[in-house]
């Protein structure tokens, strides 16, 4: 908890020291290992994160979340087949795991396997109707499939749950642009730029 507090306040070095101290006392604590793996992943140290997630899997082969975390790193390493296999393994353990459904959907979307991505996002959205992310991911896949009206409805539904999701407005802008609704497109892109802080 102290490490998480340090991370939220931007004191990453102190957070890392806390996690190392905790793991020195409790080397097989899964929560501490996850926190350290996430720390490495978010700081760009993917190989170290991969080692930590693998430690968790070695301790508990049924730890589906670690399998998906490992899959996300494999995507970054462009080992797509390994990433798919890890997500599928996680879903065998927890068939209704939203994290795994979304992750596998993202992989399929990146490969333009749109029907499979849409199916996975729909499953995730049905499992948690209050979660905006699966709806926005579904909207993205529907947009790529040329189903603009369905994409817009899914996007609007997602943004009604979480109006702070910047990419939702970017997607709405793109949908409007493709339909020559230029004024609406500009409004959506402006809202995206108000919310999105990255360069």
Short mmCIF file of C-alpha atoms in Angstrom, two decimals:
data_model
loop_
_atom_site.label_atom_id
_atom_site.label_comp_id
_atom_site.label_asym_id
_atom_site.label_seq_id
_atom_site.Cartn_x
_atom_site.Cartn_y
_atom_site.Cartn_z
CA UNK A 1 0.00 0.00 0.00
CA UNK A 2 2.86 2.34 0.76
CA UNK A 3 4.44 1.55 -2.62
CA UNK A 4 1.13 2.28 -4.37
CA UNK A 5 0.89 5.60 -2.54
CA UNK A 6 4.41 6.52 -3.60
CA UNK A 7 3.62 5.62 -7.22
CA UNK A 8 0.48 7.76 -7.23
CA UNK A 9 2.46 10.71 -5.86
CA UNK A 10 5.21 10.25 -8.49
CA UNK A 11 7.87 8.95 -6.09
CA UNK A 12 8.72 5.89 -8.16
CA UNK A 13 12.14 5.29 -6.58
CA UNK A 14 10.64 5.08 -3.10
CA UNK A 15 7.90 2.79 -4.43
CA UNK A 16 10.51 0.47 -5.92
CA UNK A 17 12.44 0.40 -2.62
CA UNK A 18 9.24 -0.52 -0.75
CA UNK A 19 8.49 -3.38 -3.12
CA UNK A 20 12.02 -4.72 -2.89
CA UNK A 21 11.89 -4.54 0.91
CA UNK A 22 8.55 -6.34 0.95
CA UNK A 23 9.75 -9.08 -1.37
CA UNK A 24 12.91 -9.57 0.71
CA UNK A 25 10.63 -10.49 3.60
CA UNK A 26 7.91 -12.23 1.55
CA UNK A 27 9.52 -13.45 -1.71
CA UNK A 28 6.47 -15.45 -2.80
CA UNK A 29 3.81 -12.84 -2.09
CA UNK A 30 1.77 -12.63 -5.31
CA UNK A 31 0.41 -9.13 -4.63
CA UNK A 32 3.92 -7.76 -4.17
CA UNK A 33 5.13 -9.57 -7.29
CA UNK A 34 2.24 -8.17 -9.35
CA UNK A 35 2.98 -4.67 -8.09
CA UNK A 36 6.65 -5.02 -9.02
CA UNK A 37 5.81 -6.51 -12.43
CA UNK A 38 3.41 -3.65 -13.14
CA UNK A 39 6.04 -1.16 -11.98
CA UNK A 40 8.59 -2.60 -14.42
CA UNK A 41 6.04 -2.76 -17.25
CA UNK A 42 4.92 0.84 -16.81
CA UNK A 43 8.51 2.05 -16.60
CA UNK A 44 9.41 0.31 -19.87
CA UNK A 45 11.52 -2.48 -18.35
CA UNK A 46 9.62 -5.20 -20.20
CA UNK A 47 12.13 -8.03 -19.79
CA UNK A 48 12.18 -7.54 -16.02
CA UNK A 49 8.38 -7.37 -15.96
CA UNK A 50 8.24 -10.58 -18.00
CA UNK A 51 10.47 -12.32 -15.47
CA UNK A 52 8.23 -11.22 -12.60
CA UNK A 53 5.00 -12.34 -14.29
CA UNK A 54 6.66 -15.67 -15.06
CA UNK A 55 7.58 -16.03 -11.38
CA UNK A 56 3.91 -15.60 -10.51
CA UNK A 57 2.90 -18.23 -13.07
CA UNK A 58 5.56 -20.60 -11.70
CA UNK A 59 4.10 -20.12 -8.22
CA UNK A 60 0.53 -20.59 -9.44
CA UNK A 61 -0.08 -21.84 -13.00
CA UNK A 62 -3.78 -20.94 -12.55
CA UNK A 63 -2.98 -17.22 -12.12
CA UNK A 64 -4.81 -16.04 -15.24
CA UNK A 65 -4.07 -12.35 -14.78
CA UNK A 66 -0.32 -12.98 -14.92
CA UNK A 67 -0.81 -14.89 -18.18
CA UNK A 68 -2.57 -11.88 -19.72
CA UNK A 69 0.07 -9.46 -18.41
CA UNK A 70 2.70 -11.65 -20.01
CA UNK A 71 0.67 -11.68 -23.24
CA UNK A 72 0.67 -7.87 -23.36
CA UNK A 73 4.46 -7.87 -23.23
CA UNK A 74 4.63 -10.50 -25.96
CA UNK A 75 2.50 -8.22 -28.17
CA UNK A 76 5.04 -5.43 -27.63
CA UNK A 77 7.77 -7.89 -28.58
CA UNK A 78 5.78 -8.72 -31.74
CA UNK A 79 5.34 -12.37 -30.73
CA UNK A 80 1.65 -12.37 -31.57
CA UNK A 81 1.16 -16.15 -31.59
CA UNK A 82 2.57 -16.44 -28.06
CA UNK A 83 0.33 -13.58 -26.91
CA UNK A 84 -2.78 -15.24 -28.37
CA UNK A 85 -1.86 -18.55 -26.78
CA UNK A 86 -1.40 -16.92 -23.35
CA UNK A 87 -4.76 -15.14 -23.54
CA UNK A 88 -6.50 -18.33 -24.63
CA UNK A 89 -4.87 -20.18 -21.73
CA UNK A 90 -6.11 -17.49 -19.33
CA UNK A 91 -9.65 -17.80 -20.72
CA UNK A 92 -9.59 -21.56 -20.20
CA UNK A 93 -8.90 -20.86 -16.53
CA UNK A 94 -11.35 -17.93 -16.25
CA UNK A 95 -13.75 -17.90 -19.23
CA UNK A 96 -15.42 -14.69 -18.04
CA UNK A 97 -12.25 -12.72 -17.38
CA UNK A 98 -12.85 -9.27 -18.89
CA UNK A 99 -9.14 -8.40 -18.85
CA UNK A 100 -8.37 -11.46 -21.01
CA UNK A 101 -11.33 -10.91 -23.36
CA UNK A 102 -10.30 -7.29 -23.98
CA UNK A 103 -6.63 -8.18 -24.42
CA UNK A 104 -7.35 -10.93 -26.93
CA UNK A 105 -9.82 -8.64 -28.70
CA UNK A 106 -7.09 -6.00 -28.99
CA UNK A 107 -4.70 -8.55 -30.50
CA UNK A 108 -7.29 -9.70 -33.04
CA UNK A 109 -8.17 -6.08 -33.87
CA UNK A 110 -4.50 -5.39 -34.56
CA UNK A 111 -4.51 -8.34 -36.97
CA UNK A 112 -7.75 -7.15 -38.65
CA UNK A 113 -9.52 -10.28 -37.42
CA UNK A 114 -12.55 -8.09 -36.89
CA UNK A 115 -15.31 -10.67 -36.40
CA UNK A 116 -13.34 -12.37 -33.63
CA UNK A 117 -12.46 -9.04 -31.99
CA UNK A 118 -16.09 -7.88 -32.10
CA UNK A 119 -17.27 -11.13 -30.52
CA UNK A 120 -14.78 -10.83 -27.65
CA UNK A 121 -15.60 -7.18 -26.96
CA UNK A 122 -19.33 -7.99 -26.98
CA UNK A 123 -18.74 -10.75 -24.43
CA UNK A 124 -16.78 -8.36 -22.20
CA UNK A 125 -19.44 -5.63 -22.52
CA UNK A 126 -22.19 -8.08 -21.57
CA UNK A 127 -20.25 -9.33 -18.55
CA UNK A 128 -19.80 -5.82 -17.15
CA UNK A 129 -22.36 -3.35 -18.59
CA UNK A 130 -20.91 -0.56 -16.43
CA UNK A 131 -17.41 -0.77 -17.90
CA UNK A 132 -16.85 1.77 -20.70
CA UNK A 133 -13.66 0.22 -22.14
CA UNK A 134 -15.18 -2.87 -23.83
CA UNK A 135 -17.85 -0.66 -25.44
CA UNK A 136 -15.25 1.74 -26.83
CA UNK A 137 -13.10 -1.14 -28.04
CA UNK A 138 -16.19 -2.66 -29.64
CA UNK A 139 -16.91 0.68 -31.30
CA UNK A 140 -13.36 0.76 -32.68
CA UNK A 141 -13.72 -2.73 -34.16
CA UNK A 142 -17.13 -1.93 -35.64
CA UNK A 143 -15.68 1.26 -37.16
CA UNK A 144 -12.84 -0.72 -38.74
CA UNK A 145 -15.49 -3.09 -40.13
CA UNK A 146 -17.33 -0.17 -41.74
CA UNK A 147 -20.36 -0.48 -39.46
CA UNK A 148 -20.46 3.23 -38.66
CA UNK A 149 -23.92 3.51 -37.09
CA UNK A 150 -23.31 0.58 -34.74
CA UNK A 151 -19.87 1.96 -33.91
CA UNK A 152 -21.35 5.35 -33.04
CA UNK A 153 -24.00 3.83 -30.78
CA UNK A 154 -21.43 1.71 -28.95
CA UNK A 155 -19.13 4.72 -28.58
CA UNK A 156 -21.88 6.96 -27.23
CA UNK A 157 -22.91 4.27 -24.75
CA UNK A 158 -19.31 3.92 -23.57
CA UNK A 159 -18.90 7.67 -23.15
CA UNK A 160 -22.17 7.85 -21.22
CA UNK A 161 -20.50 5.56 -18.66
CA UNK A 162 -17.18 7.43 -18.63
CA UNK A 163 -17.11 10.84 -20.33
CA UNK A 164 -13.38 11.19 -19.66
CA UNK A 165 -12.24 8.52 -22.15
CA UNK A 166 -10.40 10.69 -24.67
CA UNK A 167 -10.14 8.08 -27.42
CA UNK A 168 -13.93 7.81 -27.50
CA UNK A 169 -14.14 11.35 -28.82
CA UNK A 170 -11.41 10.69 -31.37
CA UNK A 171 -13.40 7.71 -32.62
CA UNK A 172 -16.63 9.74 -32.74
CA UNK A 173 -14.82 12.41 -34.70
CA UNK A 174 -13.58 9.83 -37.18
CA UNK A 175 -17.08 8.37 -37.59
CA UNK A 176 -18.56 11.82 -38.22
CA UNK A 177 -15.77 12.70 -40.64
CA UNK A 178 -16.46 9.56 -42.68
CA UNK A 179 -20.11 10.62 -42.87
CA UNK A 180 -19.30 14.20 -43.91
CA UNK A 181 -20.64 15.51 -40.58
CA UNK A 182 -17.76 17.95 -40.39
CA UNK A 183 -19.02 20.31 -37.69
CA UNK A 184 -19.68 17.42 -35.30
CA UNK A 185 -16.32 15.89 -36.18
CA UNK A 186 -14.53 19.11 -35.23
CA UNK A 187 -16.40 19.27 -31.90
CA UNK A 188 -15.44 15.69 -31.06
CA UNK A 189 -11.79 16.18 -32.04
CA UNK A 190 -11.64 19.36 -29.94
CA UNK A 191 -13.01 17.46 -26.95
CA UNK A 192 -10.41 14.75 -27.56
CA UNK A 193 -7.66 17.35 -27.49
CA UNK A 194 -9.02 18.85 -24.27
CA UNK A 195 -8.82 15.48 -22.55
CA UNK A 196 -5.70 13.93 -24.13
CA UNK A 197 -2.49 15.26 -22.61
CA UNK A 198 0.13 13.27 -24.49
CA UNK A 199 2.03 14.84 -27.40
#
